Short mmCIF file of C-alpha atoms in Angstrom, two decimals:
data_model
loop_
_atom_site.label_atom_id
_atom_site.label_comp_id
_atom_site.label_asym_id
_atom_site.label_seq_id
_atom_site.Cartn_x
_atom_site.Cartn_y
_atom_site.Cartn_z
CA UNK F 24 124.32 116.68 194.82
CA UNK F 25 122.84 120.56 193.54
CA UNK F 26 122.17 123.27 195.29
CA UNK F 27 119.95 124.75 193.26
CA UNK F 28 117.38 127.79 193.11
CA UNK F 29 113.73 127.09 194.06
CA UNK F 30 111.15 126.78 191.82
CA UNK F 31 109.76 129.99 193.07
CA UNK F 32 113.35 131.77 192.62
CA UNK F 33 113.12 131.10 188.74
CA UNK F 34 109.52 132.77 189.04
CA UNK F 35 110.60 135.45 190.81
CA UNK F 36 113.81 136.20 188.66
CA UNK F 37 111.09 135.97 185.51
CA UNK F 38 109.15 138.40 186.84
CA UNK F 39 111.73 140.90 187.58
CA UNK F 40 113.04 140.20 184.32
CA UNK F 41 110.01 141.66 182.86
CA UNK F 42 109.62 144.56 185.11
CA UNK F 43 112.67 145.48 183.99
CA UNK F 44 111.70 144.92 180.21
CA UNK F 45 109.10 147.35 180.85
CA UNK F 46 111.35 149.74 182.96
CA UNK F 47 113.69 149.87 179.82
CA UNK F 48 110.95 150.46 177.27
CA UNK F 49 109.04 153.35 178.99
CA UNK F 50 112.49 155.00 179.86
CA UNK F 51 113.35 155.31 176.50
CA UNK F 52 110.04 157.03 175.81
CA UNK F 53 111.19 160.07 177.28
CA UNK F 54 114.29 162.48 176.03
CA UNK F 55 116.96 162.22 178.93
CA UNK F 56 119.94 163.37 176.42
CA UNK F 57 122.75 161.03 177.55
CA UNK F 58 121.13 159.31 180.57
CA UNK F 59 119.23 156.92 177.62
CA UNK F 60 122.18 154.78 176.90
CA UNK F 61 123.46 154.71 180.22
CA UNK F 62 119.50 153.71 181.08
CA UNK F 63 119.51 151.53 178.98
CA UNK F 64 122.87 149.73 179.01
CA UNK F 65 122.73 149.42 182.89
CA UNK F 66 119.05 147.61 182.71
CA UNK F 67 120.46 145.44 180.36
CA UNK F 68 123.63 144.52 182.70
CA UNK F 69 121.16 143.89 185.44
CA UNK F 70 119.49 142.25 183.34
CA UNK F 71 122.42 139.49 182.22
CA UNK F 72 123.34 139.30 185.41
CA UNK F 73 119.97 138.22 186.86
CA UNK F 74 120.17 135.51 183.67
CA UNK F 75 123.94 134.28 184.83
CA UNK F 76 123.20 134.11 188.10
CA UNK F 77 120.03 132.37 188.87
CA UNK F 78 119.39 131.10 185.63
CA UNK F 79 122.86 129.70 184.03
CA UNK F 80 123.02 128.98 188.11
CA UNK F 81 126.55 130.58 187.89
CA UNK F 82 125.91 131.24 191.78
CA UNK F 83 126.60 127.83 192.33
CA UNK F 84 129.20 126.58 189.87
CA UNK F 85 132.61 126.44 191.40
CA UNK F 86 135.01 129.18 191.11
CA UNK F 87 137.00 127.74 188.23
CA UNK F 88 133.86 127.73 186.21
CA UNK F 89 133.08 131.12 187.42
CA UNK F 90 136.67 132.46 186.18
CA UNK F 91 135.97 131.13 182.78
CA UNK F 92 131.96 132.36 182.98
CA UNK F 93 133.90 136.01 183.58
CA UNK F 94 136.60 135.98 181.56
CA UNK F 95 134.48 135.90 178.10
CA UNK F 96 132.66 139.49 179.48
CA UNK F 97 136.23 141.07 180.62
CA UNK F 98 138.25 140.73 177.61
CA UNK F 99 135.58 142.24 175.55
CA UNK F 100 135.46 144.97 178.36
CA UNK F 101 138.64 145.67 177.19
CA UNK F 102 138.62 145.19 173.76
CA UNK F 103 135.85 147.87 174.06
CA UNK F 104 137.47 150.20 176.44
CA UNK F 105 140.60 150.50 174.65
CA UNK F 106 139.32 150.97 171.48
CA UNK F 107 136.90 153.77 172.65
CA UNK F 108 139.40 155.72 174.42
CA UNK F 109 140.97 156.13 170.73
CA UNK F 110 137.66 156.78 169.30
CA UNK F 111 136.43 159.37 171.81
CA UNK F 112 139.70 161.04 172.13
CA UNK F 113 140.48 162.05 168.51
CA UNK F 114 138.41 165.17 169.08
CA UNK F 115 139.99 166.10 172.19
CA UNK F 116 143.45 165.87 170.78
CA UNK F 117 143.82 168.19 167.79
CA UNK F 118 146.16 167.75 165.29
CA UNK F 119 149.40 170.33 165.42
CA UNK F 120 147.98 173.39 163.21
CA UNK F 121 149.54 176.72 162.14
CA UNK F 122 153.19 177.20 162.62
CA UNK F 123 154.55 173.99 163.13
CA UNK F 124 153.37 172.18 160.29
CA UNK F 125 155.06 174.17 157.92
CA UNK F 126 158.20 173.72 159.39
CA UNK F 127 157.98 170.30 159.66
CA UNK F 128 157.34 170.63 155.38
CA UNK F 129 160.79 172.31 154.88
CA UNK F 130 162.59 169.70 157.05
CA UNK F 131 161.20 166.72 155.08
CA UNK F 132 162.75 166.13 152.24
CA UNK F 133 160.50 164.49 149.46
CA UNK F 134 162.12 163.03 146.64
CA UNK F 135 160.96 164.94 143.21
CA UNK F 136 159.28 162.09 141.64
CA UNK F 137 157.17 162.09 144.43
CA UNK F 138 156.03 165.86 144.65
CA UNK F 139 152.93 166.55 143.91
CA UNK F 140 151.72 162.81 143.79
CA UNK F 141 148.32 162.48 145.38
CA UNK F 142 147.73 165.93 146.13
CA UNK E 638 132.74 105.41 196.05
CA UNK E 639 132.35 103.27 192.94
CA UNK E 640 130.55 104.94 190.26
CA UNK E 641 128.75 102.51 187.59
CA UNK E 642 126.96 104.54 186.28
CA UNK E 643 126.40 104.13 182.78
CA UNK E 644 127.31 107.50 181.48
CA UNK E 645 130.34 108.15 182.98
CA UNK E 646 132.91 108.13 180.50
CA UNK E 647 136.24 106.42 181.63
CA UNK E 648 138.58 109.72 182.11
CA UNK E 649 136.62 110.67 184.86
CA UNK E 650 136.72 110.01 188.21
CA UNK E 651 133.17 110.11 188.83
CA UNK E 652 129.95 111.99 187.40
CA UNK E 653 130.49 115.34 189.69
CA UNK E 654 133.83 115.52 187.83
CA UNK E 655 132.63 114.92 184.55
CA UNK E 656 129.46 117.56 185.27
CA UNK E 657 132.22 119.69 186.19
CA UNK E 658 134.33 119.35 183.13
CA UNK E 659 131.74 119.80 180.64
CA UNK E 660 130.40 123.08 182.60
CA UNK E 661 133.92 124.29 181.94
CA UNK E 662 133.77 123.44 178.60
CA UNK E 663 130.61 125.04 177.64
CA UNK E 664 131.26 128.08 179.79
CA UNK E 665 134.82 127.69 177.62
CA UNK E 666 132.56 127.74 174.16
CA UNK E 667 130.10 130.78 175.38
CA UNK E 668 133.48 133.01 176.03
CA UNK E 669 134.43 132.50 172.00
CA UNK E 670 130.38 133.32 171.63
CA UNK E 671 131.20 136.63 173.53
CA UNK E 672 133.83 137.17 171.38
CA UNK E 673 132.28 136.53 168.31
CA UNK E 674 128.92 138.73 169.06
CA UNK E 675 131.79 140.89 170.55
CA UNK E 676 133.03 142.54 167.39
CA UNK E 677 129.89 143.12 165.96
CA UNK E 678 128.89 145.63 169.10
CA UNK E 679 132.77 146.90 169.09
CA UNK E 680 131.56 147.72 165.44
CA UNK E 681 128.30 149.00 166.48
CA UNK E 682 129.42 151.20 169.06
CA UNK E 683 132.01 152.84 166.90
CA UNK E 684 130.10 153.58 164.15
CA UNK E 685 127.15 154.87 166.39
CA UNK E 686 129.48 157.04 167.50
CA UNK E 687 130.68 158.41 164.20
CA UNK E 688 127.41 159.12 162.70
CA UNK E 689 124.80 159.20 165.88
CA UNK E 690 122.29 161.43 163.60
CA UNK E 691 122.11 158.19 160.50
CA UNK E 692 121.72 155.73 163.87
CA UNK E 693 118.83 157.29 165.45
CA UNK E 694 117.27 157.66 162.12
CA UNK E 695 117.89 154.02 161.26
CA UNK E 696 117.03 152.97 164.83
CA UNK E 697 113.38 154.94 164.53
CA UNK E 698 112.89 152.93 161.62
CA UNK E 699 112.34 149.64 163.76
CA UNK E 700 109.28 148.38 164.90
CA UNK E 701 109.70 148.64 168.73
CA UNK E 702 106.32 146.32 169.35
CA UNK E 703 107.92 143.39 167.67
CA UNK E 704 111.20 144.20 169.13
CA UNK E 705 109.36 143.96 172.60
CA UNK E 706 107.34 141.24 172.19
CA UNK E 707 109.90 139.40 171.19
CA UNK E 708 112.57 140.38 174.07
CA UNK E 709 109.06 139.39 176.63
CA UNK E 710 109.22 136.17 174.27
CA UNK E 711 112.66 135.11 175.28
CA UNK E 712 112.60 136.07 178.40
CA UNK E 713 109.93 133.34 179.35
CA UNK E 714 111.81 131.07 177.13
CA UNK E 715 114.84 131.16 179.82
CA UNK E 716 112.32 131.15 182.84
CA UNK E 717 110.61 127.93 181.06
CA UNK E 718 114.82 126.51 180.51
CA UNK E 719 115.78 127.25 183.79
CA UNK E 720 112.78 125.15 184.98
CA UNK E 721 113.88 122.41 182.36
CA UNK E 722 117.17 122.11 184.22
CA UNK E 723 115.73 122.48 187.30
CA UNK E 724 113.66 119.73 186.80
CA UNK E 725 116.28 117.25 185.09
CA UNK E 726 118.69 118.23 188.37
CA UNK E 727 115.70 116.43 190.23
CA UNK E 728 115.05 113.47 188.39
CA UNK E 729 111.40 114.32 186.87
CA UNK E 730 111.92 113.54 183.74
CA UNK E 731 108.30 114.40 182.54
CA UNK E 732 108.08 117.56 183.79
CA UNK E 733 111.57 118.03 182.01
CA UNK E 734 109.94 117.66 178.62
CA UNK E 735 107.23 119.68 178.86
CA UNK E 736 109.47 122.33 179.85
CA UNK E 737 111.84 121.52 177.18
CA UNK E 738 108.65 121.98 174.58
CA UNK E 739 107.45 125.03 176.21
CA UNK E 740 110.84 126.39 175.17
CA UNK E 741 111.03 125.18 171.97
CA UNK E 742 107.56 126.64 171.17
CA UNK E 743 108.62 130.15 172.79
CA UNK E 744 111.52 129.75 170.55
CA UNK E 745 109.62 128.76 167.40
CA UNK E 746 107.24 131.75 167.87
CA UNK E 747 110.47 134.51 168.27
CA UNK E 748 111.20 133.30 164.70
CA UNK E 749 107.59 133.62 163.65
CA UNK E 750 107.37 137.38 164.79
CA UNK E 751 110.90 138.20 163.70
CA UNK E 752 109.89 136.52 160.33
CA UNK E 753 106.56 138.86 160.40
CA UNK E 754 109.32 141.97 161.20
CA UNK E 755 111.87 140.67 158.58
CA UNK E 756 108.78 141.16 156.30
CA UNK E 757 107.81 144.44 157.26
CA UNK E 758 111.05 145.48 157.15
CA UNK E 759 111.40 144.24 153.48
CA UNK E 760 108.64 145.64 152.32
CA UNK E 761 109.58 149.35 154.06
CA UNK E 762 112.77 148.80 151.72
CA UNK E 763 114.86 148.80 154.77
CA UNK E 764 117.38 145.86 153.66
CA UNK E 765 120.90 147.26 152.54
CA UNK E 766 121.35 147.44 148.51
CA UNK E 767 119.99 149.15 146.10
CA UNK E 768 116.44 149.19 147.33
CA UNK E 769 117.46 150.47 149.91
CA UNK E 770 115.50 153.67 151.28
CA UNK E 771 114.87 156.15 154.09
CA UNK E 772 114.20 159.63 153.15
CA UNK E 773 116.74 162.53 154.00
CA UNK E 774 119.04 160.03 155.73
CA UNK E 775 120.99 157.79 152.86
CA UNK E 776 123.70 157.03 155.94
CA UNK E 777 120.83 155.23 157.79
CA UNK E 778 121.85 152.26 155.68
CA UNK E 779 124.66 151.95 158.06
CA UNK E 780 122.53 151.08 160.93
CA UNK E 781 120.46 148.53 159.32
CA UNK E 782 123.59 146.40 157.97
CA UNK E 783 124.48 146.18 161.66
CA UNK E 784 120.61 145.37 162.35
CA UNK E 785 120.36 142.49 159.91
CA UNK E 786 124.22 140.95 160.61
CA UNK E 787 123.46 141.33 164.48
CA UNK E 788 119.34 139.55 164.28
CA UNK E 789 120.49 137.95 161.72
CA UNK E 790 123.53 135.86 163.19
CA UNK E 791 121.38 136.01 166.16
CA UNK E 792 118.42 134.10 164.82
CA UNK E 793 120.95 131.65 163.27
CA UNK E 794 121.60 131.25 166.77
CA UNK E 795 118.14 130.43 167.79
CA UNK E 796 117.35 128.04 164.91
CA UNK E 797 120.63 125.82 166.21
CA UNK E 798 119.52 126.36 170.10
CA UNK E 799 115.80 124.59 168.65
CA UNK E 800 117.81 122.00 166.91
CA UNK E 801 119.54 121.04 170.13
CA UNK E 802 116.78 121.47 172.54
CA UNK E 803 114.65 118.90 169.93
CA UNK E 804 117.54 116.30 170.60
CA UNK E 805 117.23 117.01 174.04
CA UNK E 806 113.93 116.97 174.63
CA UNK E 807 113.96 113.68 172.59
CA UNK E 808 116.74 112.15 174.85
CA UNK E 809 114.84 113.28 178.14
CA UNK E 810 111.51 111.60 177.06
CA UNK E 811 113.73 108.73 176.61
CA UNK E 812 114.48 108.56 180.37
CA UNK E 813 118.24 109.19 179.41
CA UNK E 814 118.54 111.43 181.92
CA UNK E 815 118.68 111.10 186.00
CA UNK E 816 119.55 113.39 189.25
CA UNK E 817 122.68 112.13 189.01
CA UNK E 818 123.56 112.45 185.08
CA UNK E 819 121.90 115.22 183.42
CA UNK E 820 124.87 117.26 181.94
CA UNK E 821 123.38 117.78 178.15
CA UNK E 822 120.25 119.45 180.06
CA UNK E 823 122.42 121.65 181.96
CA UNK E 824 124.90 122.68 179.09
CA UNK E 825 121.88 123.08 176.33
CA UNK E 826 120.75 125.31 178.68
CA UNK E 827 123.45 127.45 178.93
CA UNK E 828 123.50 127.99 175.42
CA UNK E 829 119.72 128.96 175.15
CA UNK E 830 120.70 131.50 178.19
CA UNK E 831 123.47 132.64 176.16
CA UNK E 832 121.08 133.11 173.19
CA UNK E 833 118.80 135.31 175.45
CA UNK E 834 121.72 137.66 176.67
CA UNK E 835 122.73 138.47 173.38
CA UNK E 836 119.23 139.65 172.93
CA UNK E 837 118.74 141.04 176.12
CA UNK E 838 121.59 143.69 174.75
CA UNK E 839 120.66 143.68 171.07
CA UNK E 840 116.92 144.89 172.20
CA UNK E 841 117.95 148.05 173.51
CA UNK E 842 120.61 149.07 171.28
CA UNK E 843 118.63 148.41 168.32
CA UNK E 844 115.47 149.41 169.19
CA UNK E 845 115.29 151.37 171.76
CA UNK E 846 118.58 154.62 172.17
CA UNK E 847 117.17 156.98 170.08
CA UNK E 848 113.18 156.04 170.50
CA UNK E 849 112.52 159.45 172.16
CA UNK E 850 114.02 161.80 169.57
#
């Protein structure tokens, strides 16, 4: 009733699993400015998907289950794309300095109790 | 065809269906697992990213050997699952126990060396509060409460995944288990996986970004 892997798939997966264990610690050895993270994070996607695949045996659920095995891993995709785009954009979009802010002061209006407060 | 089979409960058709339904369901469970680990790496990344000089100070401060050894542990943990499965999928139920124990031990000794780390870290007054130390960076204490809520929470994780694997592996050398009904095996071992992939991330982020520096 399964297709499964082979015995000798499992091995193999567990071996590349730890070549790539060792691929991820001796790249981090060296100073390659921004290509560490990116290193690093893409030897850790391989590695998850190597675990998903053979191991979880995702490659032979049915598609239904492999929607829902996906769907976990996308939203967070999201969650962290959108919230990064804020985070790593704040520097790139200055706030408005010099000549409009003042004018923007005279048009508000702030009520005289309030002058002054926090400042 | 007319299933008998004991453990097929009555909304289901027949034992393929109910395999299939409680796949779904765990695969179901690991998403709110995603989601849950989820927040803590939207946190780390984010505050990484505000103060990268206090994270690869903290990050430094790790002990990379234990950190490896115990990624090389887990790995072979999930090799010795996936051969636990494998094995209940083919109706050998004693070669499913031993690989059931061999994965509880691996399990077992991640705790042991993470307990020796814990330790070291403790006594290196790396735990948040007001023992708290690292020289010229204060802001490193940043990076470790991420480091003890992320292996922390994660080794919470492991201690349940040895709780469940003991019921398994008590259940398999019971002969509950067949080639055609072996659905705990299969969805115990998804969580164990799951376990592993959260480390498989946590490994590099925490011990390994800033190693070179």
């Amino acid at each position: 009733m399964n297709r499964t892997n082979s015995t000798s798939t499992y091995f193999t997966v567990w071996a590349a699993l730890m070549v790539l264990l060792f691929a991820t610690w001796g790249v981090a050895q060296f100073d390659l400015g921004i290509l560490n993270p990116i290193a690093a994070v893409t030897i850790a996607v391989i590695k998850m998907l190597l675990v998903i695949l053979f191991f979880m045996q995702v490659r032979h659920h049915s598609r239904l289950t492999k929607l829902f095995a996906g769907a976990g891993f996308v939203w967070l995709l999201i969650m962290i794309t959108l919230t990064m785009t804020d985070y790593l954009s704040r520097k790139v979009v200055k706030p408005y300095e010099g000549e409009i802010l003042p004018q923007i002061e005279k048009q508000t209006t702030v009520p005289t109790q309030l002058q002054g407060a926090g400042r | 065809m007319a299933e008998t089979h004991s453990a097929l409960a009555e909304q289901f058709e027949n034992l393929e269906q109910q395999r299939e339904a409680s796949l779904l369901g765990m695969w179901t469970f690991l998403a709110t697992e995603v989601m849950f680990f989820g927040g803590l790496f939207m946190g780390y990344i984010v505050y990484r990213h505000a103060y990268p000089e206090a994270f690869a100070v903290g990050s430094k401060h790790t002990d990379v050997l234990f950190g490896t050894l115990n990624t090389a542990i887990l790995l072979t943990s999930s090799f010795t699952m996936a051969l636990a499965v494998h094995a209940a999928q083919e109706g050998r139920p004693r070669s499913t126990v031993r690989s059931l124990v061999l994965t509880i031990g691996l399990a077992i000794a991640f705790l042991v060396v993470k307990g020796f780390e814990y330790h070291e870290d403790y006594v290196e007054h790396l735990i948040p509060g007001p023992s708290f130390s690292v020289p010229g960076q204060p802001k490193a204490e940043l990076f470790f409460y991420f480091y003890w809520a992320m292996t922390g929470l994660h080794a919470l994780h492991v201690l349940i995944g040895i709780g469940a694997l003991s019921v398994i592996a008590m259940l398999a050398s019971r002969r509950r288990f067949s080639a055609e009904y072996h659905n705990p095996v299969e969805i115990t071992g998804l969580y164990w996986h799951f376990v592993d992939l959260v480390w498989i991330f946590l490994y590099p982020l925490l011990y390994l970004i800033d190693r070179h520096t």
